[in-house]
mmCIF file of C-alpha atoms in Angstrom:
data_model
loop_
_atom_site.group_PDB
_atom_site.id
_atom_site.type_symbol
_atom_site.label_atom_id
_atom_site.label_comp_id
_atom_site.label_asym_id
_atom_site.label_seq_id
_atom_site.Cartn_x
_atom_site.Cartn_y
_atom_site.Cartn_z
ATOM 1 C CA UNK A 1 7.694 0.711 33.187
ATOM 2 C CA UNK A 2 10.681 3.044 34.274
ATOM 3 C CA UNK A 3 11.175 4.073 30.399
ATOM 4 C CA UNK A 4 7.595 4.972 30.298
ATOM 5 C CA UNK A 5 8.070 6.910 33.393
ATOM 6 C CA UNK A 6 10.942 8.985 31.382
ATOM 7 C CA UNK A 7 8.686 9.238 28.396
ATOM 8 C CA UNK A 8 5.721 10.786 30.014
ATOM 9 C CA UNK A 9 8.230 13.567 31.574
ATOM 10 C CA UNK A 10 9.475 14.663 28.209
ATOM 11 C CA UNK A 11 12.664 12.743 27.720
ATOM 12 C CA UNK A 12 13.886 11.293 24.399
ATOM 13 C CA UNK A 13 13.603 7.941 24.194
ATOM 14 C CA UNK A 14 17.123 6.932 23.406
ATOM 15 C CA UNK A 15 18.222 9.253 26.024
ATOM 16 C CA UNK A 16 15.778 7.746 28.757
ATOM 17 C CA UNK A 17 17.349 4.533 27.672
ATOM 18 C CA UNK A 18 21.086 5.704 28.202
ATOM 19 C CA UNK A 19 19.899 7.282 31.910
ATOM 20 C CA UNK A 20 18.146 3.846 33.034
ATOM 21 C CA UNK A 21 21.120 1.919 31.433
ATOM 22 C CA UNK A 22 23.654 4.022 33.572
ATOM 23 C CA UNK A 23 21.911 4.087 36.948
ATOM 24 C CA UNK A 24 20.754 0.109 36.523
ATOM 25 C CA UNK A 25 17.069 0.734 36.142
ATOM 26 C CA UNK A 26 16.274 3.275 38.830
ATOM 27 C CA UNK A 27 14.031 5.841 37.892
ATOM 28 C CA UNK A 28 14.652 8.735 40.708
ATOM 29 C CA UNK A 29 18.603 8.422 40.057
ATOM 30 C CA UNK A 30 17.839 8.491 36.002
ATOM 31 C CA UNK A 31 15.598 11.510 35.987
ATOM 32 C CA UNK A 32 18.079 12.902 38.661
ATOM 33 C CA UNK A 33 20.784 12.195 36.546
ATOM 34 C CA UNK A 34 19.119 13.982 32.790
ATOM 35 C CA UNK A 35 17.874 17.078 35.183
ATOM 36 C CA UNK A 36 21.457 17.550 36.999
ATOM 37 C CA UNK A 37 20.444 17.187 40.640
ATOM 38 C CA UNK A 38 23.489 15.580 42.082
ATOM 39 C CA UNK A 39 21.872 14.360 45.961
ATOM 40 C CA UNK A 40 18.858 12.386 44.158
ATOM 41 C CA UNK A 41 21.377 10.623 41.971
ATOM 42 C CA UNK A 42 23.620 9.340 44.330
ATOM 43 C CA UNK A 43 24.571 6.077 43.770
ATOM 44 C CA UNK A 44 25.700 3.191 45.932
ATOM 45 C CA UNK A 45 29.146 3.780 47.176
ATOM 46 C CA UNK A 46 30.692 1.448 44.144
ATOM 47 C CA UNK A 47 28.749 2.422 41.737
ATOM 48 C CA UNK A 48 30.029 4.934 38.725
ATOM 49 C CA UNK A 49 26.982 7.635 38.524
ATOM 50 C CA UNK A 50 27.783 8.061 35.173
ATOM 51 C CA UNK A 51 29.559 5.754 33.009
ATOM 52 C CA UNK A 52 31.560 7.226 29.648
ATOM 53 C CA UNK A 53 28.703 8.634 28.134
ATOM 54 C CA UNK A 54 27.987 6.444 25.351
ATOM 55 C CA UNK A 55 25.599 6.841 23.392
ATOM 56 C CA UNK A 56 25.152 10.076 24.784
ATOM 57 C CA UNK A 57 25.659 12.618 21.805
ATOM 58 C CA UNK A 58 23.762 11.013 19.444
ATOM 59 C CA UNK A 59 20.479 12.002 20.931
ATOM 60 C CA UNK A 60 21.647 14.769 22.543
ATOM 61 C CA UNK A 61 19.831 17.518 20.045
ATOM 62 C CA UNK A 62 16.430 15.578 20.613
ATOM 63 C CA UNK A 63 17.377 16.031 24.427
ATOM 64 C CA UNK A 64 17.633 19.917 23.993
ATOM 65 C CA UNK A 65 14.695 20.191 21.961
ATOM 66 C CA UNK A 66 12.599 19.102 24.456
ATOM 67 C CA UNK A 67 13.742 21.153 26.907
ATOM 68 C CA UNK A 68 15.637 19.273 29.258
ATOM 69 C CA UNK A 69 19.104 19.799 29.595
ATOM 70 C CA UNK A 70 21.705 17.131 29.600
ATOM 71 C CA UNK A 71 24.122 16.877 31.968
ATOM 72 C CA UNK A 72 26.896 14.602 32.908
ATOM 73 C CA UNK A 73 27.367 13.615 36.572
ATOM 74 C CA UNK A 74 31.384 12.308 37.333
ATOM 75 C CA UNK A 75 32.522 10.820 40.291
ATOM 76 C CA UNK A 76 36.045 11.417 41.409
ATOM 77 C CA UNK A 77 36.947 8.152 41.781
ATOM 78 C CA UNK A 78 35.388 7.148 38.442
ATOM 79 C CA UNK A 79 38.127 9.643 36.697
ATOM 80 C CA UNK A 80 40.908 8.184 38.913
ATOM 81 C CA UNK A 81 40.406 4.237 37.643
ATOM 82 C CA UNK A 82 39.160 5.756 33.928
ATOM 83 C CA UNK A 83 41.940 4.496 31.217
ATOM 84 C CA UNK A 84 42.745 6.551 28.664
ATOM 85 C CA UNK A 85 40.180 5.764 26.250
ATOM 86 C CA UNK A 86 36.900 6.418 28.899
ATOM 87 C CA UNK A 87 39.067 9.916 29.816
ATOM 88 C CA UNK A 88 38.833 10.662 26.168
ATOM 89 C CA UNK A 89 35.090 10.152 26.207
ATOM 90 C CA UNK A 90 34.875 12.805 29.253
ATOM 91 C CA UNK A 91 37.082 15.340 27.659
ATOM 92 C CA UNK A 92 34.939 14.747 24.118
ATOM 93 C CA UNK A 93 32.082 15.627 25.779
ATOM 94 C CA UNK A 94 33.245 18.465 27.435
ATOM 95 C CA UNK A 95 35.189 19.567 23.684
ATOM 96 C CA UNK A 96 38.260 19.219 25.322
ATOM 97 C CA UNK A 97 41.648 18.473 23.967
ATOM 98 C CA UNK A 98 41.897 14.729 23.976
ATOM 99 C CA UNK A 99 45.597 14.657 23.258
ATOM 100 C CA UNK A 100 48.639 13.930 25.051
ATOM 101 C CA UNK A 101 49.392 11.097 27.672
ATOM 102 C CA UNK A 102 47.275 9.224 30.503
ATOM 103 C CA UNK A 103 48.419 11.307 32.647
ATOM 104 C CA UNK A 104 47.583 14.172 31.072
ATOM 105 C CA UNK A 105 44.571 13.397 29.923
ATOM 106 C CA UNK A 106 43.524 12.778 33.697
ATOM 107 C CA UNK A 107 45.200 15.715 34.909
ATOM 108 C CA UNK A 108 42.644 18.041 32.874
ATOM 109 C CA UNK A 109 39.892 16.415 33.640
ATOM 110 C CA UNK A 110 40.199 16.907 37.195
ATOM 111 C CA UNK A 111 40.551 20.577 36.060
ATOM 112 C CA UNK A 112 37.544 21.022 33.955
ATOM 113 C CA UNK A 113 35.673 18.985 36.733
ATOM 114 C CA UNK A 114 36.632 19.973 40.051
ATOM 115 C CA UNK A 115 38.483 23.144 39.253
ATOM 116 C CA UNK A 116 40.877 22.268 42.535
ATOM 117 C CA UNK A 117 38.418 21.275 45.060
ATOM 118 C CA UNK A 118 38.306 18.134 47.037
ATOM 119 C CA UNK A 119 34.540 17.288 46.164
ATOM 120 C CA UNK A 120 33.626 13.665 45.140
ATOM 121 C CA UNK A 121 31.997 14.440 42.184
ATOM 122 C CA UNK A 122 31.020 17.088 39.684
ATOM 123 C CA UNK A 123 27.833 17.593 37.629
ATOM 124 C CA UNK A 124 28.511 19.183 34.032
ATOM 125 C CA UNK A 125 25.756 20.126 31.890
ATOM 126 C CA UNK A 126 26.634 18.707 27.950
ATOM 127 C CA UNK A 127 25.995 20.819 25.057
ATOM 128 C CA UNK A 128 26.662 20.419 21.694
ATOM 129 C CA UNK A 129 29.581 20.917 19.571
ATOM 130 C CA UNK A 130 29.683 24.082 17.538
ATOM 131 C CA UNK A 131 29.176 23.494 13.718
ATOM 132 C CA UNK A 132 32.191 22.349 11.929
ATOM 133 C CA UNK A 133 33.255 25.407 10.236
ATOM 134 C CA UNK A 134 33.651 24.943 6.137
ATOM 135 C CA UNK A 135 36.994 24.392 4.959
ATOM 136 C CA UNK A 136 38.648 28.264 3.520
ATOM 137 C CA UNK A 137 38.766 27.538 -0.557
ATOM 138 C CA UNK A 138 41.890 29.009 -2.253
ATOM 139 C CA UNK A 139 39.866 31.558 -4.989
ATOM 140 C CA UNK A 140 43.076 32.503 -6.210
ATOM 141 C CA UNK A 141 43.962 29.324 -7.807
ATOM 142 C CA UNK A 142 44.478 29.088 -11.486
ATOM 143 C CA UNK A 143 43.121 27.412 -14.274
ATOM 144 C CA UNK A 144 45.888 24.525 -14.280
ATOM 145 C CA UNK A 145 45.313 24.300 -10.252
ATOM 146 C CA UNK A 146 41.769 23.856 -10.726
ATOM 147 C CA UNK A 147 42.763 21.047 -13.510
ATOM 148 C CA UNK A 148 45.069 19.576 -10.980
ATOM 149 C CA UNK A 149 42.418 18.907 -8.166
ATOM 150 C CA UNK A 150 40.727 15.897 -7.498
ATOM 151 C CA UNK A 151 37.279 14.620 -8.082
ATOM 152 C CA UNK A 152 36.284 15.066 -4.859
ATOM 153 C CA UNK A 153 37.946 18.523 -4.270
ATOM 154 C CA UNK A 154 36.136 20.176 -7.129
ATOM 155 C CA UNK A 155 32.841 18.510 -6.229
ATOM 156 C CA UNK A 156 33.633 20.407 -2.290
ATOM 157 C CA UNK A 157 34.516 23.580 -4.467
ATOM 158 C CA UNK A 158 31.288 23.127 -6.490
ATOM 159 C CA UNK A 159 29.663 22.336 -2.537
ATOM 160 C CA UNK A 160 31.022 25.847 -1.271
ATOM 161 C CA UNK A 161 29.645 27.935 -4.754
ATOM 162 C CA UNK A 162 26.292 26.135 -4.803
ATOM 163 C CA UNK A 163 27.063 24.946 -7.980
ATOM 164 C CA UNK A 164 25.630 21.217 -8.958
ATOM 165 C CA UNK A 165 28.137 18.229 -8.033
ATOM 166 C CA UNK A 166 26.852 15.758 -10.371
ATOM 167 C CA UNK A 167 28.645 14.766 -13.509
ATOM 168 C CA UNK A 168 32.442 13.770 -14.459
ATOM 169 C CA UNK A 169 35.203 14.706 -13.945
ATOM 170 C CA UNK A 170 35.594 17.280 -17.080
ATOM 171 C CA UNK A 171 32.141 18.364 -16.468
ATOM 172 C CA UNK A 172 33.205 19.404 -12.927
ATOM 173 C CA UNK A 173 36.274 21.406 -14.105
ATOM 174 C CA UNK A 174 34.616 23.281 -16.972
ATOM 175 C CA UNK A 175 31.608 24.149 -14.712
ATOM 176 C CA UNK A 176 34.058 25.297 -12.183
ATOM 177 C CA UNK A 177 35.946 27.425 -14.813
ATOM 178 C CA UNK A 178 32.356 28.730 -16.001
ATOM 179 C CA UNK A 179 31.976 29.927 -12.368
ATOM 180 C CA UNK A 180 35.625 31.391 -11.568
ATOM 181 C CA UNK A 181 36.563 32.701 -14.799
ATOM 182 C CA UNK A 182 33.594 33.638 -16.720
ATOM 183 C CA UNK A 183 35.510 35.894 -19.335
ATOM 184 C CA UNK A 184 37.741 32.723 -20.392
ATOM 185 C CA UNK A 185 36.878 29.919 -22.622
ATOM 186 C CA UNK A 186 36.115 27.059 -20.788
ATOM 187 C CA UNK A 187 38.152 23.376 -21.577
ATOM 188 C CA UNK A 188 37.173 21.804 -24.331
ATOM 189 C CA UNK A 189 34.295 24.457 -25.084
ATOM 190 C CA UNK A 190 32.316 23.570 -22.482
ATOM 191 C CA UNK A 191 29.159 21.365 -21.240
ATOM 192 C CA UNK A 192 27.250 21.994 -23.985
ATOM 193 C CA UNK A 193 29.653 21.503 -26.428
ATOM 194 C CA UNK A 194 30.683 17.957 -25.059
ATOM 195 C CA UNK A 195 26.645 17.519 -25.095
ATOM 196 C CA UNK A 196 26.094 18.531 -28.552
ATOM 197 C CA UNK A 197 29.540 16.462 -29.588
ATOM 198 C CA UNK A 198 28.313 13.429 -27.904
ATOM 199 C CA UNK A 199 24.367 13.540 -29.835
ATOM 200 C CA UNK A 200 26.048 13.964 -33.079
ATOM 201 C CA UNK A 201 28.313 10.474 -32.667
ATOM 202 C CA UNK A 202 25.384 9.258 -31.548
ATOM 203 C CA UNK A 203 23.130 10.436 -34.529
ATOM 204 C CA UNK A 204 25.980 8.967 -36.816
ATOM 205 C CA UNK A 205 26.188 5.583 -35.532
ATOM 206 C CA UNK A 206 22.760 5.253 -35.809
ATOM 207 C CA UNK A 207 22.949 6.335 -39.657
ATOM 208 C CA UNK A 208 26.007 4.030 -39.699
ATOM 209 C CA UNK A 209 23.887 1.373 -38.454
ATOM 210 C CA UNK A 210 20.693 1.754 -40.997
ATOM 211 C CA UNK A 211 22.659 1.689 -44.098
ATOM 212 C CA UNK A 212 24.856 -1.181 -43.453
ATOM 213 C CA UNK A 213 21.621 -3.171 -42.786
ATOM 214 C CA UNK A 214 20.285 -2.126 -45.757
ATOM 215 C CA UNK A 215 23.122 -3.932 -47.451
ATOM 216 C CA UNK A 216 23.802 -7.195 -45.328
ATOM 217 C CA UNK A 217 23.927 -10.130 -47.170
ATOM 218 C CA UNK A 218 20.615 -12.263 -47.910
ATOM 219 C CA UNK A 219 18.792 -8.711 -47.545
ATOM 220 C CA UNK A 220 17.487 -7.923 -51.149
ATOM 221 C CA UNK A 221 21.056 -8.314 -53.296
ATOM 222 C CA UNK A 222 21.438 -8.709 -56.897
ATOM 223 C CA UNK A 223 21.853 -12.363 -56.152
ATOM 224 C CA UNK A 224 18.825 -12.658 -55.126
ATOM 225 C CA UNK A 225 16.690 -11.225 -57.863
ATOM 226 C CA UNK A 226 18.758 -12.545 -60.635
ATOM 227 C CA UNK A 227 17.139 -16.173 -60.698
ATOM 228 C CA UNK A 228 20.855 -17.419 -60.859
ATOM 229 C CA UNK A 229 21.107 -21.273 -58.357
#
């Protein structure tokens, strides 16, 4: 079949699928299309070589690691009848700015893809987007700032120190006061006090619990022992 024909050259699967799905089943223009080589992909005159790429980042880092690169094959005409949203797909891809109008979003396009010139289409190889980069942490912030955050900003905190996440919400603040101001007493005394509060109201309940059975009614009373009807 055509996405066994992909397979056995190396291509991921899903990405096979995406190139077969784009050129309508034709194996030359889908293998033309994943290895960049514009003349063997040419499509029928209204045909869109390349559609808006869906699909096509999610598989895009089993792509590179088999060594072929990705690319993405425009047509002119393609961008000129793409609404806003498809234009947004081709600037995504390229990690362009997808802001502003329509018109805007067009114009730049044509720049990234035909940088002026009058040519029908453009091929542009896809990479992928650099690593989000970690959000900067305020280290100055004080006790009562740290008390002030929310669960899920101290467990990012706790994230960016390499500090275990788990736990409540007291739990997270004292072990984020153990780790930002060691020389200070921690809320409340600390993990290990809560721990060793929490056994001990355990430990009496349990006590609490033994001696009031001892003494429930119909147990071994007075009453009972007495001989009295």
């Amino acid at each position: 079949s055509a996405l066994s024909q992909l397979l056995s050259m190396g291509f991921a699967e899903d990405t096979a699928k995406i190139a077969l799905q784009e050129t309508k089943g034709h194996v030359d223009r889908a293998t033309a299309l994943l290895l960049g080589d514009t003349d063997a992909a040419r499509a029928d005159e209204d045909d869109e070589v390349w559609g808006d790429g869906e699909g096509l980042l999610a598989d895009l880092a089993a792509s590179l690691e088999q060594g072929r690169p990705a690319v993405m094959v425009v047509e002119r005409k393609a961008v000129a009848k793409a609404g806003a949203g498809k234009l947004k797909k081709y600037l995504s891809l390229l990690h362009a700015d997808t802001t502003g109008s329509k018109e805007q979003l067009r114009d730049r396009l044509y720049d990234l893809l035909f940088a002026g010139e009058e040519g029908g289409r453009a091929t542009v190889p896809i990479t992928l987007p650099p690593p989000r980069a970690p959000p900067q942490l305020d280290h100055s912030i004080s006790k009562s700032g740290l008390a002030k955050l929310k669960v899920g900003e101290m467990k990012e905190r706790l994230k960016q120190y390499g500090l275990p996440r788990s736990g409540t919400k007291p739990e997270l603040l004292r072990r984020l006061e153990r780790h930002l101001f060691p020389d200070s007493k921690p809320s409340n005394g600390g993990d290990e006090a809560a721990s060793s509060s929490k056994a001990e109201r355990v430990k009496k309940e349990k006590k609490k619990g033994t001696k009031g059975s001892a003494t429930a009614p119909g147990s071994c009373g007075s009453g009972a022992s007495s001989g009295r009807p």
